[in-house]
Amino acid sequence: MQLMSVLNLDLTKEIQRLKKEKNAIVLAHNYQISPVQDVADFVGDSLKLSRLAGETDASYIIFCGVHFMAETASIISPDKKVLIPDLEAGCSLASSINPNELLKWKNENPDAVVVSYVNTSAEVKALSDYCCTSSNAVKVVQSIPESNTILFLPDMFLGAYVAEVTKRKNIKIWPGECHVHAGITDKDINRMLNKYVNAEFMVHPECSCTSSTLYHISNGDINGESKILSTEGMMNEARVSKNNQFLVATEVGILSRMRQENPSKEFIPVKEDAICKYMKKITIEKVYNSLVNDVYEVKVPEDIARKAIIPIERMLAIS
């Protein structure tokens, strides 16, 4: 354990040195492991990190997240070199639809407007009219004339939630899901709410891992009051709330930051094994390797990026 601590300390110092030397920043998603979050310049959700990627003056962006996030950073900041420390850091939800499947679906519905969740590949975004996050999906759909049929993809739970809230009958939903949120059920939540009766329940709306939870809330399948908050909203709520105990329904990586910023409060995961195996592929050793060897670059082809930026910019404007 001591040897590992020394190794991590040395790597941390080297990463900080290399960032200055190469004019690089490290962006880490909330679901990254703690050592990776600790060396990051910014920690947040994919939308926040994408915005930061567009605002930075850094020459290199080391994106500690999953592949579609690095793609989005590349699309927004084509003049930057975007690196992801592990090419296998994919996304099961993004993989649930490919460009050929979307083209076929569009051909079957030629007059429909395509709304793609941000958890999609660059090629799918390039075929879309709008992108969205869980927090602004309702706003995006409401901005589209009610007469237009909407093809919503790829998260079936988020799509069902949006359809329930907007009461629109002309939303067609792709049957995709992510391996994490599929494992968080209303039964899990109700069991924990019954066990921790004084805990404040928070669910994060900007990650696919909780979209099924949002759907169950809208259907009344979950007992008690629920607070649907963005990442920063979650963190702010944890700081200002008079409660000292919280039930958190999302990927467990965010608990590290919550506990670090609020040491006197208790944060309990609704499901301890709500772990994104792809997010956990990135380690501090891989971050160091990425900086030293300029690996692995994520560069979206110009023709795809030119089309994909349109729905992304529409998403940013609405959010």
Tab-separated table of C-alpha atoms in Angstrom, residues 28-174:
chain	number	residue	atom	x	y	z
A	28	ALA	CA	-12.444	14.230	-15.799
A	29	HIS	CA	-16.009	13.033	-15.693
A	30	ASN	CA	-17.644	12.670	-12.287
A	31	TYR	CA	-17.608	8.893	-12.663
A	32	GLN	CA	-13.846	8.582	-12.967
A	33	ILE	CA	-11.902	6.973	-10.122
A	34	SER	CA	-10.744	9.327	-7.352
A	35	PRO	CA	-7.021	9.471	-8.314
A	36	VAL	CA	-7.971	10.579	-11.839
A	37	GLN	CA	-10.359	13.235	-10.508
A	38	ASP	CA	-7.589	14.460	-8.204
A	39	VAL	CA	-5.201	15.260	-11.103
A	40	ALA	CA	-7.900	16.863	-13.255
A	41	ASP	CA	-8.167	20.586	-13.878
A	42	PHE	CA	-11.941	20.291	-14.107
A	43	VAL	CA	-14.430	17.633	-12.982
A	44	GLY	CA	-18.030	17.545	-14.134
A	45	ASP	CA	-20.639	16.045	-16.445
A	46	SER	CA	-20.152	15.598	-20.182
A	47	LEU	CA	-21.960	18.805	-21.151
A	48	LYS	CA	-19.940	20.955	-18.742
A	49	LEU	CA	-16.686	19.367	-19.854
A	50	SER	CA	-17.549	19.842	-23.521
A	51	ARG	CA	-18.156	23.539	-22.907
A	52	LEU	CA	-14.843	23.813	-21.085
A	53	ALA	CA	-13.137	22.088	-24.005
A	54	GLY	CA	-14.462	24.830	-26.262
A	55	GLU	CA	-13.320	27.625	-23.952
A	56	THR	CA	-9.818	26.472	-23.057
A	57	ASP	CA	-6.621	27.963	-24.441
A	58	ALA	CA	-4.773	24.685	-23.876
A	59	SER	CA	-3.118	22.940	-26.816
A	60	TYR	CA	-3.909	19.447	-25.480
A	61	ILE	CA	-7.102	18.140	-23.914
A	62	ILE	CA	-6.774	14.877	-21.987
A	63	PHE	CA	-10.385	13.706	-21.764
A	64	CYS	CA	-10.912	11.241	-18.924
A	65	GLY	CA	-14.354	9.995	-19.781
A	66	VAL	CA	-15.741	7.790	-22.528
A	67	HIS	CA	-15.173	7.948	-26.268
A	68	PHE	CA	-18.251	9.913	-27.365
A	69	MET	CA	-17.295	12.679	-24.899
A	70	ALA	CA	-13.821	13.000	-26.414
A	71	GLU	CA	-15.453	13.064	-29.863
A	72	THR	CA	-17.715	15.911	-28.781
A	73	ALA	CA	-14.695	17.842	-27.478
A	74	SER	CA	-12.954	17.279	-30.822
A	75	ILE	CA	-16.003	18.527	-32.730
A	76	ILE	CA	-16.291	21.663	-30.583
A	77	SER	CA	-12.527	22.312	-30.535
A	78	PRO	CA	-11.131	21.095	-33.876
A	79	ASP	CA	-7.928	23.096	-33.380
A	80	LYS	CA	-7.074	21.252	-30.143
A	81	LYS	CA	-5.432	17.857	-29.820
A	82	VAL	CA	-7.901	15.697	-27.897
A	83	LEU	CA	-6.532	12.559	-26.238
A	84	ILE	CA	-8.341	9.768	-24.417
A	85	PRO	CA	-6.135	7.635	-22.125
A	86	ASP	CA	-7.851	4.350	-23.062
A	87	LEU	CA	-9.442	3.651	-26.457
A	88	GLU	CA	-11.605	0.919	-24.924
A	89	ALA	CA	-13.472	3.459	-22.784
A	90	GLY	CA	-16.678	3.167	-24.774
A	91	CYS	CA	-20.361	3.453	-23.892
A	92	SER	CA	-22.970	0.705	-24.031
A	93	LEU	CA	-25.737	3.232	-24.668
A	94	ALA	CA	-23.886	4.919	-27.530
A	95	SER	CA	-23.288	1.483	-29.035
A	96	SER	CA	-26.990	0.650	-29.038
A	97	ILE	CA	-27.512	2.488	-32.350
A	98	ASN	CA	-25.276	2.894	-35.398
A	99	PRO	CA	-25.488	5.222	-38.446
A	100	ASN	CA	-26.982	2.566	-40.740
A	101	GLU	CA	-29.764	1.837	-38.242
A	102	LEU	CA	-30.521	5.540	-37.890
A	103	LEU	CA	-30.554	6.057	-41.675
A	104	LYS	CA	-33.031	3.213	-42.065
A	105	TRP	CA	-35.221	4.669	-39.309
A	106	LYS	CA	-35.092	8.114	-40.927
A	107	ASN	CA	-36.028	6.674	-44.331
A	108	GLU	CA	-39.048	5.042	-42.726
A	109	ASN	CA	-40.018	8.438	-41.225
A	110	PRO	CA	-38.841	11.008	-43.818
A	111	ASP	CA	-40.562	14.019	-42.231
A	112	ALA	CA	-39.486	13.338	-38.646
A	113	VAL	CA	-37.127	15.443	-36.524
A	114	VAL	CA	-34.245	13.452	-35.007
A	115	VAL	CA	-33.345	14.169	-31.375
A	116	SER	CA	-30.239	12.306	-30.232
A	117	TYR	CA	-29.102	11.988	-26.661
A	118	VAL	CA	-25.544	13.260	-26.267
A	119	ASN	CA	-24.468	9.678	-25.520
A	120	THR	CA	-24.086	8.848	-29.206
A	121	SER	CA	-21.280	8.584	-31.729
A	122	ALA	CA	-20.200	11.517	-33.900
A	123	GLU	CA	-21.642	9.753	-36.957
A	124	VAL	CA	-25.064	9.496	-35.308
A	125	LYS	CA	-24.922	13.135	-34.233
A	126	ALA	CA	-24.131	14.092	-37.841
A	127	LEU	CA	-27.427	12.498	-38.900
A	128	SER	CA	-29.421	14.274	-36.174
A	129	ASP	CA	-31.318	17.556	-35.995
A	130	TYR	CA	-30.826	18.128	-32.269
A	131	CYS	CA	-28.729	16.704	-29.477
A	132	CYS	CA	-29.907	16.794	-25.868
A	133	THR	CA	-28.983	15.879	-22.330
A	134	SER	CA	-31.286	14.393	-19.711
A	135	SER	CA	-31.713	17.845	-18.148
A	136	ASN	CA	-32.703	19.672	-21.341
A	137	ALA	CA	-34.383	16.861	-23.309
A	138	VAL	CA	-37.847	18.166	-22.393
A	139	LYS	CA	-36.897	21.713	-23.463
A	140	VAL	CA	-35.497	20.456	-26.761
A	141	VAL	CA	-38.654	18.491	-27.564
A	142	GLN	CA	-40.893	21.383	-26.512
A	143	SER	CA	-38.996	23.673	-28.904
A	144	ILE	CA	-40.075	21.507	-31.844
A	145	PRO	CA	-43.530	22.189	-33.360
A	146	GLU	CA	-46.107	19.734	-32.054
A	147	SER	CA	-47.040	18.746	-35.590
A	148	ASN	CA	-43.595	17.210	-36.173
A	149	THR	CA	-42.987	13.549	-35.497
A	150	ILE	CA	-39.884	13.071	-33.339
A	151	LEU	CA	-37.429	10.201	-33.499
A	152	PHE	CA	-35.844	10.062	-30.037
A	153	LEU	CA	-32.714	8.001	-29.529
A	154	PRO	CA	-31.129	5.948	-28.167
A	155	ASP	CA	-32.276	5.828	-24.514
A	156	MET	CA	-35.734	4.306	-24.258
A	157	PHE	CA	-36.194	5.325	-20.609
A	158	LEU	CA	-35.303	8.971	-21.196
A	159	GLY	CA	-37.509	8.940	-24.284
A	160	ALA	CA	-40.440	7.533	-22.315
A	161	TYR	CA	-39.864	10.148	-19.610
A	162	VAL	CA	-39.866	12.998	-22.146
A	163	ALA	CA	-43.021	11.662	-23.778
A	164	GLU	CA	-44.719	11.477	-20.363
A	165	VAL	CA	-43.759	15.023	-19.373
A	166	THR	CA	-44.555	16.662	-22.723
A	167	LYS	CA	-47.687	14.546	-23.325
A	168	ARG	CA	-46.746	14.299	-26.988
A	169	LYS	CA	-48.110	11.284	-28.824
A	170	ASN	CA	-45.869	11.541	-31.885
A	171	ILE	CA	-42.531	10.605	-30.260
A	172	LYS	CA	-41.023	7.389	-31.575
A	173	ILE	CA	-38.393	5.928	-29.259
A	174	TRP	CA	-35.351	3.793	-30.002
